[in-house]
Coordinates of C-alpha atoms and ligand atoms in Angstrom, one line a residue:
M1 CA -4.8 15.4 2.0
M2 CA -4.1 17.7 -0.9
S3 CA -2.4 21.1 -1.0
I4 CA -2.1 23.2 -4.0
G5 CA 0.2 21.7 -6.6
V6 CA 1.7 19.2 -4.3
H7 CA 0.6 15.7 -3.5
A8 CA 0.8 15.6 0.3
F9 CA 0.7 12.2 1.9
P10 CA -2.1 11.9 4.5
Q11 CA -1.4 12.4 8.1
N12 CA -3.0 14.2 11.0
N13 CA -2.7 14.9 14.7
T14 CA -4.8 12.0 16.0
T15 CA -3.9 11.3 19.6
N16 CA -2.2 8.0 20.5
K17 CA -5.3 6.8 22.3
S18 CA -7.4 6.7 19.1
A19 CA -4.7 5.9 16.7
S20 CA -4.8 2.1 17.1
V21 CA -7.7 -0.3 16.4
N22 CA -7.8 -3.9 17.5
V23 CA -8.3 -6.1 14.3
T24 CA -8.3 -9.5 15.9
E25 CA -6.6 -11.1 18.9
G26 CA -3.0 -10.0 19.0
I27 CA -3.2 -7.9 15.8
Y28 CA -3.8 -4.1 15.7
R29 CA -4.0 -1.5 13.0
I30 CA -2.4 1.9 13.5
K31 CA -3.9 4.5 11.3
N32 CA -3.3 8.1 10.3
F33 CA 0.5 8.2 10.3
G34 CA 0.7 8.0 6.5
C35 CA -0.5 4.4 5.9
N36 CA -2.0 1.5 7.8
T37 CA 0.6 0.0 10.1
A38 CA -0.2 -3.6 11.3
V39 CA 1.1 -4.6 14.7
M40 CA 1.2 -8.2 15.8
T41 CA 2.1 -8.9 19.5
G42 CA 2.7 -12.2 21.3
D43 CA 5.3 -14.2 23.3
D44 CA 7.9 -13.8 20.6
G45 CA 7.7 -10.0 20.5
V46 CA 6.3 -7.5 18.0
L47 CA 6.1 -7.7 14.3
I48 CA 4.9 -4.7 12.4
I49 CA 4.0 -4.1 8.7
D50 CA 4.7 -0.7 7.2
T51 CA 6.0 2.3 9.1
G52 CA 4.2 5.4 7.8
V53 CA 5.7 8.7 6.9
K54 CA 9.0 9.9 8.4
A55 CA 7.5 12.8 10.2
A56 CA 5.3 10.4 12.2
E57 CA 7.9 7.8 13.2
L58 CA 8.0 8.8 16.9
K59 CA 4.3 8.8 17.1
T60 CA 4.1 5.3 15.6
D61 CA 6.6 4.1 18.1
S62 CA 4.7 5.6 21.0
V63 CA 1.4 4.1 19.8
I64 CA 3.0 0.6 19.7
K65 CA 4.1 1.2 23.3
T66 CA 0.4 1.8 24.3
I67 CA -0.3 -1.7 22.9
T68 CA 2.7 -3.6 24.3
N69 CA 6.2 -3.2 25.8
Q70 CA 7.5 -6.2 23.9
P71 CA 10.5 -5.4 21.6
V72 CA 9.9 -4.9 17.8
R73 CA 11.6 -8.0 16.2
Y74 CA 10.4 -7.7 12.6
I75 CA 9.5 -4.7 10.4
L76 CA 7.9 -5.8 7.1
N77 CA 7.5 -3.3 4.2
T78 CA 4.8 -3.9 1.6
H79 CA 6.7 -1.7 -0.9
F80 CA 9.1 1.1 -1.2
H81 CA 6.9 4.3 -1.2
L82 CA 7.7 7.0 1.3
D83 CA 4.5 6.7 3.2
H84 CA 5.2 3.1 4.1
V85 CA 8.9 3.1 5.0
G86 CA 9.4 6.4 6.8
G87 CA 9.6 4.9 10.3
N88 CA 12.0 2.1 9.3
K89 CA 15.0 3.5 11.0
E90 CA 13.3 4.6 14.3
L91 CA 11.4 1.3 14.6
S92 CA 14.4 -0.9 13.9
D93 CA 16.8 1.0 16.2
N94 CA 16.5 -1.7 18.9
G95 CA 17.4 -4.6 16.6
G96 CA 14.3 -5.2 14.6
V97 CA 15.0 -6.8 11.2
I98 CA 13.5 -5.0 8.2
V99 CA 12.1 -7.3 5.5
A100 CA 10.9 -6.5 2.0
Q101 CA 10.8 -7.6 -1.6
Q102 CA 14.1 -7.2 -3.4
N103 CA 12.9 -4.4 -5.7
A104 CA 11.9 -2.3 -2.7
R105 CA 15.5 -2.2 -1.4
Q106 CA 16.7 -1.4 -4.9
R107 CA 14.2 1.5 -5.3
M108 CA 14.9 2.9 -1.8
S109 CA 18.6 3.0 -2.7
T110 CA 18.0 5.4 -5.5
Q111 CA 16.1 8.7 -6.0
W112 CA 12.3 8.5 -6.4
K113 CA 11.0 11.0 -8.8
V114 CA 7.7 10.9 -10.7
P115 CA 6.5 13.4 -13.3
T116 CA 3.6 15.8 -12.8
I117 CA 0.3 13.8 -12.9
A118 CA -2.8 15.7 -13.8
G119 CA -1.3 18.9 -12.6
M120 CA -0.1 17.5 -9.3
T121 CA 3.6 17.2 -8.5
Y122 CA 5.1 14.7 -6.2
P123 CA 8.1 15.5 -4.0
V124 CA 11.5 14.1 -5.1
I125 CA 12.6 11.6 -2.5
P126 CA 16.4 11.2 -2.2
P127 CA 18.0 7.8 -1.6
Y128 CA 17.4 6.4 1.9
S129 CA 20.4 5.9 4.2
A130 CA 21.4 2.4 5.1
E131 CA 19.4 2.3 8.4
Y132 CA 16.2 2.5 6.5
L133 CA 16.9 -0.2 4.0
P134 CA 15.5 -3.7 4.2
K135 CA 18.1 -6.2 5.4
V136 CA 16.3 -9.4 4.5
C137 CA 15.0 -9.4 0.9
F138 CA 13.2 -12.0 -1.2
Q139 CA 12.0 -12.4 -4.7
D140 CA 8.7 -14.2 -4.8
S141 CA 7.7 -15.2 -1.3
I142 CA 8.8 -15.6 2.3
A143 CA 7.5 -17.3 5.4
I144 CA 8.1 -16.0 8.9
Y145 CA 7.2 -18.2 11.8
F146 CA 6.4 -15.9 14.7
N147 CA 4.0 -15.8 17.6
N148 CA 2.6 -19.2 16.8
D149 CA 1.4 -18.1 13.4
T150 CA 2.9 -18.1 9.9
I151 CA 3.2 -14.8 8.2
Q152 CA 3.5 -15.4 4.5
G153 CA 4.8 -12.6 2.2
I154 CA 3.8 -12.9 -1.4
H155 CA 5.1 -10.7 -4.2
F156 CA 2.7 -9.5 -6.9
P157 CA 4.7 -8.0 -9.8
N158 CA 3.8 -4.9 -11.7
G159 CA 0.7 -3.8 -9.8
H160 CA 0.9 -0.7 -7.7
S161 CA 4.7 -0.7 -8.3
D162 CA 7.2 -3.4 -9.0
S163 CA 7.9 -4.2 -5.3
D164 CA 4.4 -5.0 -3.9
V165 CA 4.0 -7.7 -1.3
I166 CA 1.0 -8.7 0.7
Y167 CA 1.5 -10.3 4.1
F168 CA -0.9 -13.1 5.1
F169 CA -1.2 -14.1 8.8
R170 CA -2.4 -17.6 8.0
K171 CA -3.7 -18.6 11.4
A172 CA -5.2 -15.3 12.3
N173 CA -6.7 -15.1 8.7
V174 CA -5.6 -11.5 8.3
I175 CA -4.0 -9.9 5.2
H176 CA -2.2 -6.6 5.0
A177 CA -2.6 -5.8 1.3
G178 CA -0.3 -2.8 1.1
D179 CA -1.3 -0.4 -1.7
L180 CA -2.7 -3.3 -3.8
F181 CA -6.0 -2.3 -2.1
L182 CA -7.1 1.1 -0.8
S183 CA -10.6 1.2 0.8
N184 CA -10.7 5.0 0.7
G185 CA -10.6 5.5 -3.1
F186 CA -8.9 5.1 -6.4
P187 CA -5.4 3.6 -6.3
V188 CA -2.1 5.2 -7.2
I189 CA -0.6 3.2 -10.0
D190 CA 3.1 4.0 -10.1
I191 CA 3.6 3.3 -13.8
Y192 CA 7.0 5.0 -13.7
Y193 CA 8.3 2.4 -11.2
G194 CA 6.8 -0.8 -12.6
G195 CA 3.1 -0.5 -11.8
S196 CA 0.3 -1.2 -14.3
I197 CA -3.5 -1.3 -14.3
D198 CA -3.6 -4.9 -15.6
G199 CA -1.1 -6.1 -13.1
Y200 CA -3.0 -4.4 -10.4
I201 CA -6.3 -6.0 -11.4
R202 CA -4.5 -9.4 -11.6
A203 CA -3.0 -8.9 -8.2
V204 CA -6.4 -8.1 -6.6
D205 CA -7.9 -11.2 -8.3
N206 CA -5.2 -13.3 -6.8
I207 CA -5.6 -11.8 -3.4
I208 CA -9.4 -12.6 -3.6
R209 CA -8.5 -16.3 -4.3
L210 CA -6.5 -16.4 -1.0
C211 CA -9.5 -15.2 1.1
D212 CA -12.4 -16.9 2.6
E213 CA -15.5 -15.2 4.0
R214 CA -13.9 -14.5 7.3
T215 CA -10.6 -13.1 6.1
I216 CA -9.9 -9.6 7.4
I217 CA -8.1 -7.3 4.9
I218 CA -6.1 -4.4 6.1
P219 CA -5.7 -2.1 3.1
G220 CA -2.7 0.2 2.6
H221 CA -5.0 3.1 3.4
G222 CA -8.5 3.3 4.7
A223 CA -10.7 1.2 7.0
T224 CA -10.3 -2.5 7.4
S225 CA -12.3 -4.5 4.9
D226 CA -13.0 -8.1 3.7
R227 CA -13.2 -10.3 0.7
Q228 CA -16.4 -8.6 -0.6
G229 CA -14.6 -5.3 -0.3
L230 CA -11.9 -6.6 -2.5
V231 CA -14.4 -8.0 -5.1
D232 CA -16.1 -4.6 -5.3
Y233 CA -12.7 -2.9 -5.7
R234 CA -11.7 -5.3 -8.5
N235 CA -15.0 -4.6 -10.3
M236 CA -14.5 -0.9 -9.9
L237 CA -11.0 -1.1 -11.4
S238 CA -12.0 -3.2 -14.4
A239 CA -15.0 -0.9 -15.1
A240 CA -12.8 2.2 -15.0
R241 CA -10.2 0.5 -17.2
A242 CA -12.9 -0.4 -19.8
Q243 CA -14.3 3.1 -19.8
I244 CA -10.9 4.8 -20.3
E245 CA -9.9 2.3 -23.0
K246 CA -13.1 2.9 -24.9
L247 CA -12.5 6.7 -25.0
I248 CA -8.9 6.1 -26.1
K249 CA -10.1 4.0 -29.0
E250 CA -12.4 6.8 -30.0
G251 CA -9.3 9.0 -30.3
K252 CA -9.9 11.2 -27.3
T253 CA -7.0 13.2 -25.8
L254 CA -6.2 12.9 -22.1
E255 CA -7.8 16.2 -21.4
E256 CA -11.0 15.1 -23.2
V257 CA -11.0 11.8 -21.3
I258 CA -10.6 13.6 -18.0
A259 CA -13.4 16.0 -18.9
A260 CA -15.7 13.1 -19.9
D261 CA -15.4 11.9 -16.2
P262 CA -15.4 8.2 -17.1
T263 CA -15.0 7.0 -13.5
K264 CA -17.9 9.0 -12.2
D265 CA -19.9 7.1 -9.6
L266 CA -17.7 4.0 -9.9
F267 CA -16.1 4.3 -6.4
K268 CA -18.9 3.6 -3.9
G269 CA -17.1 4.2 -0.7
G270 CA -17.6 8.0 -0.5
K271 CA -15.3 10.7 -1.8
S272 CA -12.1 9.1 -3.2
W273 CA -8.9 10.3 -1.4
L274 CA -7.2 10.4 -4.8
P275 CA -8.9 12.8 -7.2
A276 CA -10.2 10.9 -10.2
P277 CA -8.1 12.9 -12.8
M278 CA -4.9 11.6 -11.2
F279 CA -6.1 8.0 -11.6
I280 CA -7.3 8.6 -15.1
D281 CA -4.0 10.3 -16.1
V282 CA -1.8 7.2 -15.4
V283 CA -4.3 4.7 -16.8
Y284 CA -4.6 6.7 -20.0
K285 CA -0.9 7.0 -20.4
E286 CA -0.3 3.3 -19.8
L287 CA -3.1 2.1 -22.1
S288 CA -2.3 4.5 -24.9
R289 CA 1.4 3.5 -25.0
N290 CA 0.5 -0.1 -25.7
Ligands
ZN1 ZN1 2.4 3.2 -2.4

């Protein structure tokens, strides 16, 4: 997932056959094409959430065709990042309507550039052409009545970025949390585009309140999880925040905080996809500028 000096977004050559997982009746998760894509099928057609990286758009399309031949009617984006919107054009070519929070369209219309974080540089992403842009945008929430379910989009401001939306399939009791939850490690907090650690923790708290014991959570990246997975994630984030803040109050520099390894052992789900120093870097910068 990482190459030297450049943050490479995860993708691999998984075959179509193993690339989709059935989540519940009529809802699938496509993995490995940059993010978790959710696919809902039914009499009204196909609704998908997030479209992966651009390099994988044809693969995403062909995996959907292994699930159903119904047309794609809606493409919902959880936020504007390149690993969630790269297939927007390809997947909307046959008339699917792209939906996102207002800020996502705004961000996609301009260049995306973040500074070096803990020695890692991100690629500069030029503005997207019109075919990629969301065509239906909302501020706080939206409801889409489709396939005998209600898909509710809810905006959580200033969490992972300023454009994050979770999509809640009310009847199926499935949530796609976008990058407000990653089951495979520490989150990216895009503090240069409206994200914040406190907003992120607040968002996770609010998502937990929407869940019951049977809610299935599709994270932005990583395996499908549940309410307890979210609770564990929230506790990990607040413990990490407290540790980093304590060291800042002791007057430690960023380098000293990274060296002290304050998030050691906090993530319980194996090796975090995001190296801890990259998480610590942005949390340190955010908390020390307050
Ligand atoms: Zn993201």
